[in-house]
Amino acid sequence: MSQIASKPYWYLRHGETDWNCQGLAQGRTDIPLNETGRQQALQAGRALARLFDNEQKPFARIVSSPLTRAFVTAETVQKTIQDYTGITLPLHVDDNLQEVCFGIQEGTPMGDWYRPWIEDGLTPEDAESFASLTERARLAVNDALKKPDIPLIVAHGALFRGLRHAMKLPVDIRLPNAVPVALKFTQAGWQTEMLDTSISATNCAPIHPTGPLEYKSKQ
C-alpha cells in the first residue's frame, strides 16, 4: 500500500549544477544552478505555463526545498508562469524537502556505495539513511497534500527516489534535471507522466514583460 496520500501532485527536480555535470554527490551541500540549469528552469516554467491555457489550473501552489538549486528553480517557474499567464502562484518552503545528507561522500563521485545505500541500508559515515530520507519525503509530500488543491513540489533527485519507494514504484531510476512529472493514483497504483519541456509557451508572448529573470534566491 502506498505511503503517500492518493491525491495528484506534480514534481520537479532542480536544474543542472556544475556538480551534476561532474557526477559528484551533492547531497546537502548548497550548490547553485549553473547557466544550463537556469535555462532548464526557465524552459520548465514555460512548458508548465502552457498548461494554464484556457483557464486551466493544473496546480495551485509551489512547495520547494530550501536549498538554492531547488528554490531558484521554483522561483523561476513561479515568475515565468506569472509572466505568461498573469497568475501568481504561492511559493512556500518546506525544510523536509531538502536533499539527503550524504555525509563523507558529498563532493565525491557517485560510486559503488550508492546502490547499497538504497538497497542494503549501508549508510555512509555522517549520512542520512535511505529509510530516514523516505520517511522525511513522505511526511513533506503528505503535508503538502493536506490542502484540497494540487501542489507542485520542487526538490531533488535522491529525495524523489525516497518518494518512489513510498509510492511502491521502482526506486533506482534517475530523474532528469528540470523535467516536470505529473503523478496520480489509480486502481493500478501510482502513474507518472513526464512533461515534454521542448513544447513550451513559445506561441504566446509574456503578458507581463519585466525584463530578464533574476536568479537570486531569498534563502
Short mmCIF file of C-alpha atoms in Angstrom, two decimals, residues 13-179:
data_model
loop_
_atom_site.label_atom_id
_atom_site.label_comp_id
_atom_site.label_asym_id
_atom_site.label_seq_id
_atom_site.Cartn_x
_atom_site.Cartn_y
_atom_site.Cartn_z
CA ARG A 13 13.77 18.25 -9.80
CA HIS A 14 16.03 21.33 -9.78
CA GLY A 15 18.01 22.42 -12.83
CA GLU A 16 21.56 21.38 -13.53
CA THR A 17 24.55 22.32 -11.36
CA ASP A 18 28.28 22.01 -12.01
CA TRP A 19 28.41 19.07 -9.62
CA ASN A 20 25.71 17.33 -11.65
CA CYS A 21 27.93 17.72 -14.73
CA GLN A 22 30.91 16.32 -12.85
CA GLY A 23 28.96 13.36 -11.47
CA LEU A 24 29.55 14.38 -7.86
CA ALA A 25 27.29 13.61 -4.92
CA GLN A 26 25.75 16.93 -3.87
CA GLY A 27 23.50 15.93 -1.02
CA ARG A 28 23.02 18.76 1.46
CA THR A 29 25.87 20.85 0.00
CA ASP A 30 24.23 24.02 -1.33
CA ILE A 31 25.49 24.07 -4.92
CA PRO A 32 23.85 26.73 -7.15
CA LEU A 33 22.43 26.25 -10.62
CA ASN A 34 24.83 26.72 -13.50
CA GLU A 35 23.85 28.55 -16.69
CA THR A 36 22.39 25.40 -18.22
CA GLY A 37 20.38 24.82 -15.04
CA ARG A 38 18.99 28.35 -15.13
CA GLN A 39 17.89 27.88 -18.72
CA GLN A 40 16.37 24.49 -17.86
CA ALA A 41 14.35 26.08 -15.08
CA LEU A 42 13.12 28.77 -17.46
CA GLN A 43 12.17 26.16 -20.06
CA ALA A 44 10.32 24.12 -17.43
CA GLY A 45 8.45 27.25 -16.40
CA ARG A 46 7.42 27.94 -19.97
CA ALA A 47 6.25 24.36 -20.50
CA LEU A 48 4.23 24.48 -17.28
CA ALA A 49 2.79 27.89 -18.18
CA ARG A 50 1.37 26.34 -21.34
CA LEU A 51 -0.76 24.04 -19.17
CA PHE A 52 -2.63 27.05 -17.81
CA ASP A 53 -4.16 27.80 -21.22
CA ASN A 54 -7.96 28.09 -21.46
CA GLU A 55 -8.29 28.94 -17.76
CA GLN A 56 -6.97 25.54 -16.69
CA LYS A 57 -5.03 25.34 -13.44
CA PRO A 58 -3.02 22.10 -13.23
CA PHE A 59 -1.61 23.09 -9.85
CA ALA A 60 -2.31 25.94 -7.47
CA ARG A 61 0.86 26.42 -5.41
CA ILE A 62 4.55 25.60 -5.30
CA VAL A 63 6.34 23.96 -2.36
CA SER A 64 10.13 23.97 -2.52
CA SER A 65 13.21 22.64 -0.83
CA PRO A 66 15.19 25.44 0.85
CA LEU A 67 18.44 24.54 -0.96
CA THR A 68 19.40 27.18 -3.51
CA ARG A 69 19.35 24.98 -6.60
CA ALA A 70 15.76 23.94 -5.89
CA PHE A 71 14.47 27.25 -4.57
CA VAL A 72 15.82 29.24 -7.53
CA THR A 73 14.24 26.68 -9.87
CA ALA A 74 10.94 27.17 -8.04
CA GLU A 75 11.24 30.98 -8.17
CA THR A 76 11.96 30.83 -11.90
CA VAL A 77 8.91 28.63 -12.56
CA GLN A 78 6.73 30.89 -10.41
CA LYS A 79 7.85 34.04 -12.21
CA THR A 80 7.62 32.50 -15.68
CA ILE A 81 4.07 31.31 -15.08
CA GLN A 82 3.20 34.80 -13.81
CA ASP A 83 4.77 36.45 -16.86
CA TYR A 84 2.92 34.21 -19.34
CA THR A 85 -0.45 33.84 -17.62
CA GLY A 86 -0.83 36.64 -15.08
CA ILE A 87 -1.30 34.01 -12.35
CA THR A 88 0.86 34.38 -9.26
CA LEU A 89 1.18 31.04 -7.50
CA PRO A 90 2.05 30.98 -3.80
CA LEU A 91 5.56 29.68 -3.14
CA HIS A 92 6.41 28.10 0.21
CA VAL A 93 9.47 26.30 1.59
CA ASP A 94 9.44 23.01 3.48
CA ASP A 95 12.73 22.03 5.14
CA ASN A 96 11.73 18.37 4.90
CA LEU A 97 12.14 18.62 1.12
CA GLN A 98 15.88 19.32 1.28
CA GLU A 99 18.14 16.72 -0.24
CA VAL A 100 19.57 13.77 1.67
CA CYS A 101 22.81 14.30 3.56
CA PHE A 102 25.48 12.06 2.02
CA GLY A 103 27.97 12.70 4.83
CA ILE A 104 31.58 11.99 3.90
CA GLN A 105 30.53 11.16 0.33
CA GLU A 106 29.45 14.72 -0.50
CA GLY A 107 31.66 16.21 -3.19
CA THR A 108 32.93 12.77 -4.25
CA PRO A 109 32.00 10.85 -7.42
CA MET A 110 28.79 8.82 -7.32
CA GLY A 111 30.21 5.34 -6.89
CA ASP A 112 29.70 1.79 -5.70
CA TRP A 113 28.36 2.99 -2.34
CA TYR A 114 25.16 4.45 -3.80
CA ARG A 115 23.19 1.29 -4.65
CA PRO A 116 23.97 -0.40 -1.29
CA TRP A 117 22.83 2.81 0.42
CA ILE A 118 19.42 2.37 -1.24
CA GLU A 119 19.06 -1.40 -1.27
CA ASP A 120 21.00 -2.67 1.74
CA GLY A 121 20.79 0.10 4.30
CA LEU A 122 24.57 0.67 4.19
CA THR A 123 24.75 4.34 5.16
CA PRO A 124 27.97 6.33 4.65
CA GLU A 125 29.57 7.95 7.69
CA ASP A 126 27.66 11.04 8.89
CA ALA A 127 24.98 10.48 6.21
CA GLU A 128 21.21 10.07 6.39
CA SER A 129 19.86 6.58 5.81
CA PHE A 130 17.62 5.85 2.84
CA ALA A 131 14.87 4.81 5.27
CA SER A 132 15.09 8.17 7.04
CA LEU A 133 15.05 10.02 3.70
CA THR A 134 11.96 8.09 2.61
CA GLU A 135 10.12 8.93 5.82
CA ARG A 136 11.05 12.61 5.60
CA ALA A 137 9.97 12.82 1.95
CA ARG A 138 6.72 11.03 2.78
CA LEU A 139 5.95 13.49 5.57
CA ALA A 140 6.69 16.51 3.37
CA VAL A 141 4.52 15.43 0.44
CA ASN A 142 1.66 14.25 2.62
CA ASP A 143 1.75 17.61 4.39
CA ALA A 144 1.57 19.37 1.00
CA LEU A 145 -1.37 17.14 0.04
CA LYS A 146 -3.43 18.03 3.11
CA LYS A 147 -4.86 21.03 1.26
CA PRO A 148 -7.59 20.40 -1.34
CA ASP A 149 -5.68 21.90 -4.28
CA ILE A 150 -2.81 20.37 -6.26
CA PRO A 151 0.80 21.34 -5.42
CA LEU A 152 3.99 21.43 -7.47
CA ILE A 153 6.86 20.03 -5.38
CA VAL A 154 10.32 21.35 -6.35
CA ALA A 155 13.14 19.35 -4.83
CA HIS A 156 15.86 16.78 -5.54
CA GLY A 157 16.78 13.52 -7.23
CA ALA A 158 17.57 11.28 -4.26
CA LEU A 159 14.53 12.62 -2.42
CA PHE A 160 12.39 11.57 -5.38
CA ARG A 161 13.83 8.06 -5.05
CA GLY A 162 12.58 8.07 -1.47
CA LEU A 163 9.16 9.17 -2.69
CA ARG A 164 9.15 6.41 -5.31
CA HIS A 165 9.85 3.91 -2.55
CA ALA A 166 6.93 5.30 -0.53
CA MET A 167 4.71 5.06 -3.64
CA LYS A 168 5.74 1.42 -4.25
CA LEU A 169 7.44 2.29 -7.55
CA PRO A 170 10.87 1.12 -8.79
CA VAL A 171 13.35 3.18 -6.83
CA ASP A 172 16.71 3.47 -8.53
CA ILE A 173 15.57 5.48 -11.55
CA ARG A 174 17.31 8.75 -12.33
CA LEU A 175 15.01 11.76 -12.74
CA PRO A 176 16.31 14.28 -15.30
CA ASN A 177 17.01 17.84 -14.23
CA ALA A 178 14.09 20.25 -14.55
CA VAL A 179 11.62 17.89 -16.23
#
